[in-house]
Amino acid sequence: ELLDAFKGNDEAVTKIASLKKTLDEIRTRAQQNRGMPSVGYKEMKEIDTVISFLRSMIETSPKKDWLLQNVVVIGQYLGNNSGLWRDKCMADNLLWIKEHNPNSKLVIWAHNGHIMKTNQMMGYHLAKKLGGDYATFGFTFYDGNFTATGNKGLTSYDAQQGYPGTLEYLLEQVKEPIFILDLKKIKTDKNKDTEWLTQRLAYRRVGAMGGIPNEFSEGIISDDFDYLIFIKSSTSSVLLPNPQ
């Protein structure tokens, strides 16, 4: 985006190309270090010099807000030393999109862990900022398989079947293959027949990782999500062949 904006400005293009080269080197190291970027003092000084130059150039651009946000994203990447930081930045970026499109509605797809309201990840920050305007749909299933990465690489992994005491085991007893639970209503109604859904119980928590020893851990599902989509059996997505 920055290269496209300053096409024709040789000095800016040279500096952006230099910045890209440095960021590529940092990314290569990050891939060898579990995805966490490591930036040396000299590199950071060079990056700061280019960023300062770009900010001064952007001030006179008609696309100022958009280009500054791209600079912000570079800073977010360089500061990424934990999953929580990444999620905070994802929330900030979504809020930026919303602020620049005030009359719009957003629909966000992500793993349960990223959208839930209680675990300091993206959903926590969105719920804090948006309040009741942030509605979350969690997703779970009783058995089957799913695409993930793990000790077999990126492929299909068998899911751990819901066992007695887990939310999925209890929901399977309804004998409906697909349904949506209105957790928001259950929480406010305080009905004795459904109050167990407002208490701590084990439910499935998997994201991009497959083949983990236990896919279930405890939480309060009605605090985490407003609605819960239950599908009895999951099937893996079909991976497209690698064009290489």
Backbone as CSV, one residue per row, in Angstrom:
resi,resn,N_x,N_y,N_z,CA_x,CA_y,CA_z,C_x,C_y,C_z
1,GLU,0.827,-1.205,0.000,0.000,0.000,0.000,0.868,1.265,0.000
2,LEU,1.905,1.254,0.793,2.788,2.425,0.868,3.553,2.615,-0.437
3,LEU,4.046,1.516,-1.001,4.757,1.602,-2.289,3.845,2.162,-3.375
4,ASP,2.602,1.687,-3.373,1.652,2.143,-4.388,1.354,3.636,-4.232
5,ALA,1.268,4.089,-2.969,0.926,5.485,-2.695,2.027,6.449,-3.130
6,PHE,3.279,5.981,-3.026,4.403,6.884,-3.315,5.133,6.536,-4.612
7,LYS,4.436,5.816,-5.485,5.012,5.473,-6.789,5.408,6.768,-7.521
8,GLY,6.604,6.813,-8.040,7.053,8.026,-8.724,7.939,8.897,-7.856
9,ASN,7.922,8.653,-6.552,8.803,9.379,-5.624,9.986,8.460,-5.322
10,ASP,11.092,8.679,-6.015,12.230,7.759,-5.924,12.758,7.607,-4.503
11,GLU,12.843,8.710,-3.771,13.369,8.641,-2.405,12.465,7.787,-1.521
12,ALA,11.145,8.014,-1.614,10.197,7.246,-0.793,10.223,5.771,-1.173
13,VAL,10.245,5.483,-2.470,10.251,4.091,-2.943,11.503,3.363,-2.456
14,THR,12.652,4.040,-2.504,13.911,3.440,-2.032,13.834,3.130,-0.546
15,LYS,13.309,4.071,0.233,13.219,3.867,1.689,12.222,2.754,2.028
16,ILE,11.097,2.706,1.312,10.098,1.657,1.570,10.657,0.290,1.188
17,ALA,11.411,0.232,0.076,12.033,-1.033,-0.343,13.031,-1.504,0.707
18,SER,13.784,-0.571,1.283,14.740,-0.897,2.346,13.999,-1.413,3.585
19,LEU,12.884,-0.747,3.906,12.078,-1.173,5.051,11.533,-2.577,4.830
20,LYS,11.052,-2.840,3.631,10.513,-4.173,3.313,11.581,-5.247,3.456
21,LYS,12.796,-4.946,2.981,13.904,-5.906,3.086,14.190,-6.235,4.550
22,THR,14.226,-5.193,5.399,14.478,-5.406,6.825,13.358,-6.218,7.467
23,LEU,12.095,-5.892,7.135,10.951,-6.616,7.701,10.935,-8.076,7.247
24,ASP,11.332,-8.326,5.992,11.413,-9.704,5.493,12.441,-10.509,6.280
25,GLU,13.571,-9.875,6.591,14.622,-10.547,7.374,14.115,-10.853,8.785
26,ILE,13.387,-9.896,9.375,12.819,-10.095,10.719,11.793,-11.225,10.689
27,ARG,10.969,-11.263,9.630,9.957,-12.320,9.508,10.611,-13.693,9.376
28,THR,11.693,-13.777,8.599,12.394,-15.056,8.446,12.894,-15.552,9.799
29,ARG,13.459,-14.652,10.601,13.924,-15.031,11.942,12.744,-15.426,12.829
30,ALA,11.643,-14.700,12.683,10.458,-14.976,13.502,9.928,-16.379,13.239
31,GLN,9.959,-16.795,11.976,9.478,-18.131,11.622,10.335,-19.220,12.267
32,GLN,11.579,-18.872,12.566,12.474,-19.823,13.231,12.368,-19.714,14.755
33,ASN,11.566,-18.740,15.211,11.475,-18.467,16.646,10.023,-18.459,17.121
34,ARG,9.251,-19.465,16.628,7.846,-19.625,17.018,6.987,-18.397,16.709
35,GLY,7.332,-17.700,15.650,6.488,-16.606,15.191,6.657,-15.287,15.899
36,MET,7.576,-15.192,16.867,7.768,-13.944,17.592,8.938,-13.162,16.998
37,PRO,8.693,-11.940,16.472,9.775,-11.182,15.855,10.821,-10.722,16.863
38,SER,12.073,-10.803,16.456,13.180,-10.321,17.272,13.890,-9.218,16.495
39,VAL,13.937,-8.018,17.066,14.468,-6.860,16.351,15.675,-6.298,17.093
40,GLY,16.790,-6.189,16.379,17.998,-5.633,16.972,17.935,-4.118,17.076
41,TYR,18.804,-3.546,17.920,18.810,-2.097,18.161,19.062,-1.322,16.864
42,LYS,20.065,-1.773,16.084,20.405,-1.081,14.841,19.247,-1.143,13.854
43,GLU,18.620,-2.339,13.746,17.468,-2.490,12.855,16.338,-1.553,13.262
44,MET,16.069,-1.492,14.578,14.969,-0.666,15.058,15.223,0.802,14.767
45,LYS,16.479,1.205,14.896,16.846,2.604,14.625,16.604,2.932,13.151
46,GLU,16.993,2.017,12.264,16.789,2.217,10.828,15.301,2.259,10.490
47,ILE,14.539,1.353,11.113,13.092,1.309,10.884,12.439,2.611,11.349
48,ASP,12.819,3.070,12.529,12.249,4.316,13.072,12.521,5.508,12.151
49,THR,13.720,5.522,11.570,14.081,6.616,10.652,13.162,6.620,9.427
50,VAL,12.933,5.427,8.859,12.062,5.316,7.685,10.620,5.651,8.056
51,ILE,10.164,5.154,9.199,8.787,5.414,9.639,8.556,6.911,9.838
52,SER,9.511,7.585,10.443,9.400,9.045,10.650,9.305,9.771,9.309
53,PHE,10.140,9.332,8.361,10.109,9.915,7.014,8.735,9.700,6.373
54,LEU,8.223,8.475,6.473,6.937,8.155,5.855,5.801,8.958,6.483
55,ARG,5.827,9.089,7.804,4.781,9.869,8.489,4.752,11.310,7.973
56,SER,5.926,11.886,7.775,5.977,13.276,7.285,5.437,13.358,5.857
57,MET,5.709,12.337,5.040,5.212,12.309,3.667,3.690,12.111,3.641
58,ILE,3.208,11.266,4.533,1.778,10.910,4.565,0.911,12.108,4.931
59,GLU,1.458,13.026,5.721,0.687,14.185,6.191,0.030,14.962,5.052
60,THR,0.649,14.949,3.891,0.108,15.724,2.753,-0.673,14.847,1.777
61,SER,-0.853,13.564,2.102,-1.542,12.650,1.187,-3.059,12.686,1.399
62,PRO,-3.838,12.610,0.305,-5.300,12.552,0.450,-5.762,11.244,1.108
63,LYS,-4.884,10.228,1.106,-5.213,8.941,1.750,-4.547,8.848,3.130
64,LYS,-4.398,9.973,3.781,-3.629,10.066,5.029,-4.040,9.012,6.068
65,ASP,-5.331,8.921,6.394,-5.783,8.002,7.447,-5.414,6.558,7.125
66,TRP,-5.650,6.153,5.871,-5.400,4.775,5.462,-3.906,4.451,5.492
67,LEU,-3.104,5.370,5.004,-1.657,5.123,4.963,-1.050,5.117,6.368
68,LEU,-1.521,6.005,7.226,-1.036,5.999,8.617,-1.388,4.689,9.303
69,GLN,-2.567,4.145,8.990,-2.953,2.868,9.595,-2.033,1.745,9.150
70,ASN,-1.575,1.787,7.906,-0.618,0.784,7.436,0.715,0.889,8.176
71,VAL,1.104,2.110,8.510,2.315,2.314,9.319,2.099,1.769,10.726
72,VAL,0.910,1.997,11.270,0.571,1.476,12.603,0.688,-0.053,12.624
73,VAL,0.202,-0.698,11.565,0.243,-2.171,11.500,1.686,-2.681,11.510
74,ILE,2.586,-1.964,10.865,4.015,-2.339,10.896,4.511,-2.294,12.345
75,GLY,4.153,-1.233,13.054,4.535,-1.123,14.473,3.938,-2.227,15.314
76,GLN,2.697,-2.605,15.012,2.049,-3.698,15.745,2.822,-4.999,15.558
77,TYR,3.222,-5.257,14.322,3.972,-6.480,14.040,5.294,-6.514,14.807
78,LEU,6.003,-5.399,14.811,7.308,-5.347,15.472,7.184,-5.472,16.987
79,GLY,6.033,-5.094,17.528,5.824,-5.196,18.980,5.220,-6.513,19.412
80,ASN,5.002,-7.430,18.451,4.298,-8.681,18.746,5.179,-9.667,19.501
81,ASN,5.074,-9.660,20.832,5.857,-10.623,21.626,4.974,-11.611,22.371
82,SER,3.658,-11.589,22.072,2.754,-12.556,22.719,1.443,-12.625,21.950
83,GLY,0.713,-13.726,22.166,-0.596,-13.874,21.543,-1.569,-12.802,22.002
84,LEU,-1.461,-12.375,23.257,-2.369,-11.357,23.781,-2.162,-10.020,23.071
85,TRP,-0.903,-9.678,22.775,-0.615,-8.446,22.042,-1.234,-8.514,20.653
86,ARG,-1.072,-9.655,20.001,-1.634,-9.842,18.660,-3.146,-9.621,18.695
87,ASP,-3.816,-10.200,19.685,-5.271,-10.064,19.772,-5.697,-8.638,20.083
88,LYS,-4.929,-7.944,20.924,-5.231,-6.536,21.220,-5.138,-5.721,19.928
89,CYS,-4.111,-5.994,19.112,-3.947,-5.269,17.848,-5.071,-5.592,16.870
90,MET,-5.496,-6.861,16.824,-6.613,-7.223,15.942,-7.863,-6.451,16.332
91,ALA,-8.113,-6.340,17.633,-9.271,-5.577,18.107,-9.135,-4.105,17.723
92,ASP,-7.949,-3.537,17.931,-7.714,-2.131,17.581,-7.967,-1.884,16.093
93,ASN,-7.523,-2.818,15.252,-7.687,-2.655,13.807,-9.148,-2.746,13.388
94,LEU,-9.894,-3.644,14.029,-11.329,-3.744,13.736,-12.070,-2.489,14.180
95,LEU,-11.681,-1.969,15.329,-12.306,-0.737,15.821,-11.969,0.436,14.914
96,TRP,-10.751,0.441,14.361,-10.364,1.483,13.401,-11.260,1.421,12.163
97,ILE,-11.492,0.206,11.659,-12.371,0.030,10.500,-13.776,0.545,10.827
98,LYS,-14.265,0.196,12.014,-15.606,0.618,12.422,-15.693,2.142,12.541
99,GLU,-14.686,2.746,13.145,-14.686,4.206,13.328,-14.684,4.936,11.980
100,HIS,-14.068,4.318,10.978,-14.018,4.954,9.657,-15.214,4.567,8.781
101,ASN,-16.062,3.705,9.297,-17.306,3.311,8.624,-18.420,3.280,9.669
102,PRO,-18.757,4.437,10.240,-19.633,4.485,11.422,-21.038,3.929,11.228
103,ASN,-21.529,3.918,10.012,-22.891,3.422,9.770,-22.933,1.960,9.346
104,SER,-21.786,1.311,9.383,-21.714,-0.076,8.908,-21.830,-1.068,10.057
105,LYS,-22.039,-2.327,9.685,-22.001,-3.434,10.633,-20.858,-4.361,10.229
106,LEU,-20.209,-4.964,11.212,-19.094,-5.874,10.937,-19.472,-7.295,11.323
107,VAL,-19.068,-8.252,10.514,-19.177,-9.670,10.872,-17.762,-10.232,10.840
108,ILE,-17.326,-10.821,11.941,-15.950,-11.294,12.091,-15.953,-12.804,12.307
109,TRP,-15.170,-13.539,11.524,-15.001,-14.976,11.730,-13.644,-15.228,12.389
110,ALA,-13.621,-16.027,13.440,-12.360,-16.392,14.096,-12.610,-17.604,14.983
111,HIS,-11.540,-18.227,15.451,-11.691,-19.310,16.428,-12.376,-18.775,17.688
112,ASN,-13.067,-19.672,18.385,-13.776,-19.292,19.613,-12.912,-18.469,20.551
113,GLY,-11.667,-18.890,20.729,-10.777,-18.227,21.689,-10.558,-16.761,21.375
114,HIS,-10.588,-16.404,20.090,-10.357,-15.016,19.706,-11.580,-14.133,19.909
115,ILE,-12.790,-14.706,19.778,-13.994,-13.867,19.845,-14.672,-13.867,21.205
116,MET,-14.358,-14.831,22.078,-15.030,-14.890,23.380,-14.703,-13.660,24.222
117,LYS,-15.579,-13.363,25.168,-15.512,-12.076,25.873,-14.652,-12.076,27.135
118,THR,-14.131,-13.230,27.547,-13.616,-13.319,28.917,-12.138,-13.633,29.068
119,ASN,-11.383,-13.746,27.974,-10.027,-14.286,28.134,-8.906,-13.339,27.724
120,GLN,-9.176,-12.023,27.726,-8.165,-11.010,27.423,-7.708,-11.035,25.966
121,MET,-8.441,-11.742,25.101,-8.059,-11.772,23.688,-8.920,-10.773,22.907
122,MET,-9.008,-10.897,21.606,-9.662,-9.897,20.781,-11.080,-9.579,21.255
123,GLY,-11.874,-10.614,21.501,-13.266,-10.415,21.902,-13.420,-9.637,23.187
124,TYR,-12.492,-9.828,24.107,-12.521,-9.098,25.386,-12.435,-7.592,25.125
125,HIS,-11.519,-7.182,24.263,-11.325,-5.760,23.973,-12.513,-5.187,23.191
126,LEU,-13.061,-5.987,22.268,-14.217,-5.521,21.504,-15.440,-5.365,22.402
127,ALA,-15.646,-6.333,23.308,-16.785,-6.260,24.220,-16.661,-5.068,25.161
128,LYS,-15.430,-4.814,25.604,-15.178,-3.692,26.510,-15.501,-2.364,25.833
129,LYS,-15.166,-2.259,24.557,-15.363,-1.013,23.816,-16.796,-0.883,23.293
130,LEU,-17.356,-1.975,22.784,-18.649,-1.920,22.107,-19.835,-2.292,22.982
131,GLY,-19.565,-2.914,24.131,-20.645,-3.285,25.045,-21.657,-4.211,24.390
132,GLY,-22.931,-3.866,24.519,-23.994,-4.701,23.978,-24.048,-4.737,22.464
133,ASP,-23.292,-3.865,21.799,-23.258,-3.883,20.337,-22.356,-4.989,19.795
134,TYR,-21.666,-5.679,20.704,-20.807,-6.791,20.278,-21.498,-8.102,20.646
135,ALA,-21.952,-8.850,19.642,-22.634,-10.129,19.857,-21.740,-11.268,19.387
136,THR,-21.600,-12.288,20.221,-20.683,-13.387,19.898,-21.437,-14.698,19.682
137,PHE,-21.072,-15.397,18.615,-21.587,-16.724,18.318,-20.439,-17.722,18.466
138,GLY,-20.477,-18.533,19.513,-19.492,-19.595,19.657,-19.920,-20.803,18.844
139,PHE,-19.035,-21.774,18.710,-19.311,-22.960,17.899,-18.729,-24.185,18.598
140,THR,-19.495,-25.268,18.647,-18.947,-26.497,19.214,-19.611,-27.705,18.563
141,PHE,-19.041,-28.877,18.831,-19.570,-30.101,18.228,-19.255,-31.291,19.141
142,TYR,-19.956,-32.390,18.920,-19.843,-33.566,19.793,-18.708,-34.501,19.363
143,ASP,-18.619,-34.783,18.059,-17.575,-35.692,17.579,-17.262,-35.380,16.115
144,GLY,-16.366,-36.163,15.535,-16.014,-35.976,14.127,-14.542,-35.663,13.937
145,ASN,-14.232,-34.834,12.984,-12.848,-34.456,12.706,-12.800,-33.014,12.210
146,PHE,-11.592,-32.458,12.162,-11.437,-31.064,11.762,-10.034,-30.841,11.204
147,THR,-9.894,-29.817,10.387,-8.594,-29.475,9.808,-7.820,-28.605,10.790
148,ALA,-6.572,-28.958,11.023,-5.732,-28.195,11.955,-4.275,-28.494,11.642
149,THR,-3.398,-27.858,12.387,-1.977,-28.176,12.280,-1.535,-28.857,13.575
150,GLY,-0.595,-29.764,13.474,-0.142,-30.504,14.654,1.021,-31.401,14.296
151,ASN,1.156,-32.529,15.011,2.310,-33.390,14.765,2.269,-34.089,13.403
152,LYS,1.116,-34.038,12.726,1.008,-34.610,11.375,1.035,-33.516,10.308
153,GLY,1.287,-32.263,10.734,1.260,-31.146,9.803,-0.154,-30.611,9.639
154,LEU,-0.400,-29.893,8.562,-1.722,-29.334,8.273,-2.558,-30.391,7.578
155,THR,-3.518,-30.970,8.322,-4.307,-32.070,7.788,-5.543,-32.287,8.667
156,SER,-6.235,-33.383,8.459,-7.418,-33.710,9.248,-7.011,-34.415,10.546
157,TYR,-7.649,-34.017,11.650,-7.416,-34.654,12.948,-8.757,-35.113,13.519
158,ASP,-8.752,-36.307,14.121,-9.961,-36.791,14.780,-10.197,-35.991,16.055
159,ALA,-11.445,-35.615,16.266,-11.802,-34.858,17.466,-12.042,-35.813,18.636
160,GLN,-11.747,-35.331,19.819,-12.066,-36.091,21.021,-13.583,-36.019,21.228
161,GLN,-14.217,-37.163,21.352,-15.664,-37.183,21.545,-16.039,-36.582,22.897
162,GLY,-17.148,-35.833,22.920,-17.617,-35.288,24.187,-17.882,-36.411,25.185
163,TYR,-17.360,-36.295,26.381,-17.509,-37.363,27.383,-18.436,-36.888,28.509
164,PRO,-18.979,-37.815,29.322,-19.915,-37.431,30.390,-19.377,-36.280,31.245
165,GLY,-20.208,-35.278,31.440,-19.821,-34.111,32.225,-19.457,-32.918,31.370
166,THR,-19.165,-33.148,30.072,-18.841,-32.026,29.186,-20.130,-31.443,28.603
167,LEU,-20.064,-30.198,28.217,-21.207,-29.525,27.603,-21.652,-30.270,26.347
168,GLU,-20.693,-30.676,25.528,-21.015,-31.334,24.263,-21.745,-32.652,24.481
169,TYR,-21.351,-33.396,25.516,-22.027,-34.662,25.831,-23.487,-34.397,26.188
170,LEU,-23.725,-33.368,26.974,-25.090,-33.041,27.401,-25.928,-32.520,26.236
171,LEU,-25.331,-31.710,25.375,-26.079,-31.181,24.234,-26.419,-32.282,23.231
172,GLU,-25.567,-33.294,23.140,-25.831,-34.404,22.223,-27.070,-35.183,22.650
173,GLN,-27.388,-35.147,23.960,-28.554,-35.867,24.476,-29.874,-35.305,23.942
174,VAL,-29.831,-34.075,23.429,-31.037,-33.452,22.864,-31.466,-34.179,21.585
175,LYS,-30.501,-34.858,20.939,-30.753,-35.620,19.710,-31.232,-34.749,18.545
176,GLU,-30.744,-33.527,18.523,-30.941,-32.645,17.374,-29.561,-32.420,16.754
177,PRO,-29.380,-32.715,15.462,-28.036,-32.633,14.872,-27.451,-31.225,14.805
178,ILE,-28.323,-30.216,14.644,-27.860,-28.829,14.543,-28.859,-27.913,15.248
179,PHE,-28.369,-27.060,16.135,-29.242,-26.045,16.734,-28.403,-24.915,17.306
180,ILE,-29.069,-23.806,17.629,-28.405,-22.649,18.229,-29.000,-22.396,19.611
181,LEU,-28.141,-22.300,20.612,-28.570,-21.964,21.975,-28.507,-20.454,22.170
182,ASP,-29.585,-19.875,22.660,-29.607,-18.446,22.985,-29.116,-18.280,24.428
183,LEU,-27.811,-18.213,24.589,-27.214,-18.116,25.931,-27.558,-16.796,26.613
184,LYS,-27.741,-15.762,25.816,-28.088,-14.447,26.350,-29.427,-14.521,27.093
185,LYS,-30.388,-15.193,26.464,-31.720,-15.342,27.057,-31.676,-16.258,28.278
186,ILE,-30.909,-17.340,28.157,-30.774,-18.278,29.275,-30.201,-17.570,30.499
187,LYS,-29.235,-16.693,30.252,-28.583,-15.977,31.350,-29.533,-15.008,32.049
188,THR,-30.392,-14.335,31.285,-31.299,-13.340,31.875,-32.574,-13.975,32.427
189,ASP,-33.017,-15.102,31.864,-34.261,-15.741,32.314,-34.155,-16.379,33.692
190,LYS,-32.936,-16.854,34.042,-32.704,-17.529,35.327,-33.709,-18.670,35.558
191,ASN,-33.862,-19.502,34.540,-34.750,-20.662,34.614,-34.016,-21.836,35.260
192,LYS,-34.653,-22.517,36.197,-34.000,-23.630,36.915,-33.563,-24.741,35.964
193,ASP,-34.307,-24.942,34.874,-33.981,-26.031,33.947,-32.724,-25.745,33.126
194,THR,-32.358,-24.478,33.009,-31.197,-24.130,32.180,-30.088,-23.435,32.965
195,GLU,-30.245,-23.319,34.287,-29.249,-22.578,35.059,-27.870,-23.246,35.043
196,TRP,-27.828,-24.551,34.750,-26.543,-25.250,34.665,-25.649,-24.658,33.568
197,LEU,-26.284,-24.016,32.582,-25.514,-23.388,31.504,-24.870,-22.077,31.930
198,THR,-25.204,-21.599,33.109,-24.590,-20.370,33.627,-23.499,-20.691,34.648
199,GLN,-23.187,-21.976,34.813,-22.169,-22.393,35.775,-20.936,-22.929,35.045
200,ARG,-19.869,-23.161,35.789,-18.634,-23.669,35.189,-18.812,-25.117,34.763
201,LEU,-18.401,-25.401,33.538,-18.392,-26.782,33.067,-17.384,-26.894,31.924
202,ALA,-16.948,-28.099,31.671,-15.941,-28.320,30.621,-16.602,-28.254,29.250
203,TYR,-15.962,-27.547,28.330,-16.430,-27.578,26.938,-15.229,-27.518,26.010
204,ARG,-15.461,-27.860,24.743,-14.380,-28.013,23.774,-13.691,-26.675,23.493
205,ARG,-12.343,-26.692,23.555,-11.568,-25.494,23.221,-10.419,-25.899,22.307
206,VAL,-10.686,-25.850,21.023,-9.623,-26.102,20.038,-9.597,-24.934,19.067
207,GLY,-8.423,-24.664,18.552,-8.284,-23.603,17.561,-7.593,-24.168,16.343
208,ALA,-6.375,-23.743,16.128,-5.625,-24.187,14.950,-4.812,-25.452,15.229
209,MET,-4.835,-25.937,16.484,-3.992,-27.076,16.853,-4.798,-28.368,16.903
210,GLY,-4.258,-29.417,16.291,-4.889,-30.728,16.321,-4.036,-31.731,17.071
211,GLY,-4.661,-32.814,17.525,-3.935,-33.880,18.204,-3.485,-33.541,19.602
212,ILE,-4.154,-32.557,20.264,-3.774,-32.227,21.640,-4.393,-33.253,22.594
213,PRO,-3.767,-33.508,23.763,-4.225,-34.576,24.654,-5.665,-34.401,25.148
214,ASN,-6.073,-33.166,25.483,-7.425,-32.940,25.986,-7.979,-31.657,25.371
215,GLU,-9.053,-31.798,24.624,-9.630,-30.651,23.929,-10.627,-29.875,24.791
216,PHE,-10.824,-30.316,26.042,-11.850,-29.705,26.888,-11.223,-29.025,28.109
217,SER,-11.750,-27.854,28.441,-11.360,-27.191,29.685,-12.553,-26.402,30.209
218,GLU,-12.491,-26.042,31.481,-13.659,-25.439,32.126,-13.808,-23.949,31.826
219,GLY,-15.037,-23.519,31.769,-15.359,-22.112,31.613,-16.848,-21.924,31.821
220,ILE,-17.302,-20.674,31.798,-18.733,-20.393,31.901,-19.189,-19.966,30.508
221,ILE,-19.804,-20.900,29.813,-20.121,-20.699,28.397,-21.011,-19.479,28.171
222,SER,-21.923,-19.192,29.121,-22.851,-18.069,28.951,-22.177,-16.722,29.188
223,ASP,-21.002,-16.716,29.835,-20.208,-15.489,29.955,-19.333,-15.287,28.717
224,ASP,-18.944,-16.410,28.109,-18.030,-16.351,26.967,-18.729,-15.918,25.672
225,PHE,-19.988,-16.401,25.487,-20.691,-16.160,24.223,-22.142,-15.760,24.475
226,ASP,-22.729,-15.082,23.488,-24.159,-14.748,23.539,-25.007,-15.869,22.953
227,TYR,-24.461,-16.550,21.958,-25.161,-17.659,21.298,-24.153,-18.774,21.062
228,LEU,-24.651,-20.009,21.010,-23.764,-21.148,20.767,-24.361,-22.019,19.671
229,ILE,-23.592,-22.202,18.589,-24.006,-23.094,17.506,-23.482,-24.492,17.825
230,PHE,-24.385,-25.480,17.876,-23.989,-26.865,18.136,-24.269,-27.703,16.894
231,ILE,-23.253,-28.429,16.443,-23.402,-29.386,15.347,-22.900,-30.729,15.870
232,LYS,-23.714,-31.760,15.769,-23.347,-33.047,16.374,-21.997,-33.559,15.864
233,SER,-21.841,-33.625,14.552,-20.604,-34.188,13.989,-19.949,-33.204,13.038
234,SER,-18.668,-32.961,13.256,-17.892,-32.065,12.399,-17.146,-32.881,11.344
235,THR,-16.970,-32.293,10.167,-16.117,-32.924,9.152,-15.044,-31.932,8.718
236,SER,-13.888,-32.443,8.403,-12.750,-31.605,8.018,-13.036,-30.835,6.743
237,SER,-12.459,-29.647,6.667,-12.476,-28.929,5.393,-11.567,-29.659,4.403
238,VAL,-11.799,-29.440,3.129,-10.980,-30.093,2.092,-9.895,-29.108,1.664
239,LEU,-8.651,-29.489,1.855,-7.535,-28.608,1.509,-7.331,-28.564,-0.003
240,LEU,-7.138,-27.366,-0.517,-6.839,-27.235,-1.948,-5.413,-27.701,-2.210
241,PRO,-5.173,-28.289,-3.376,-3.792,-28.734,-3.662,-2.853,-27.552,-3.738
242,ASN,-1.620,-27.751,-3.264,-0.596,-26.723,-3.320,-0.168,-26.518,-4.770
243,PRO,-0.316,-25.286,-5.306,0.029,-25.064,-6.719,1.509,-25.282,-7.010
244,GLN,2.349,-25.278,-5.964,3.787,-25.514,-6.177,4.057,-27.011,-6.295
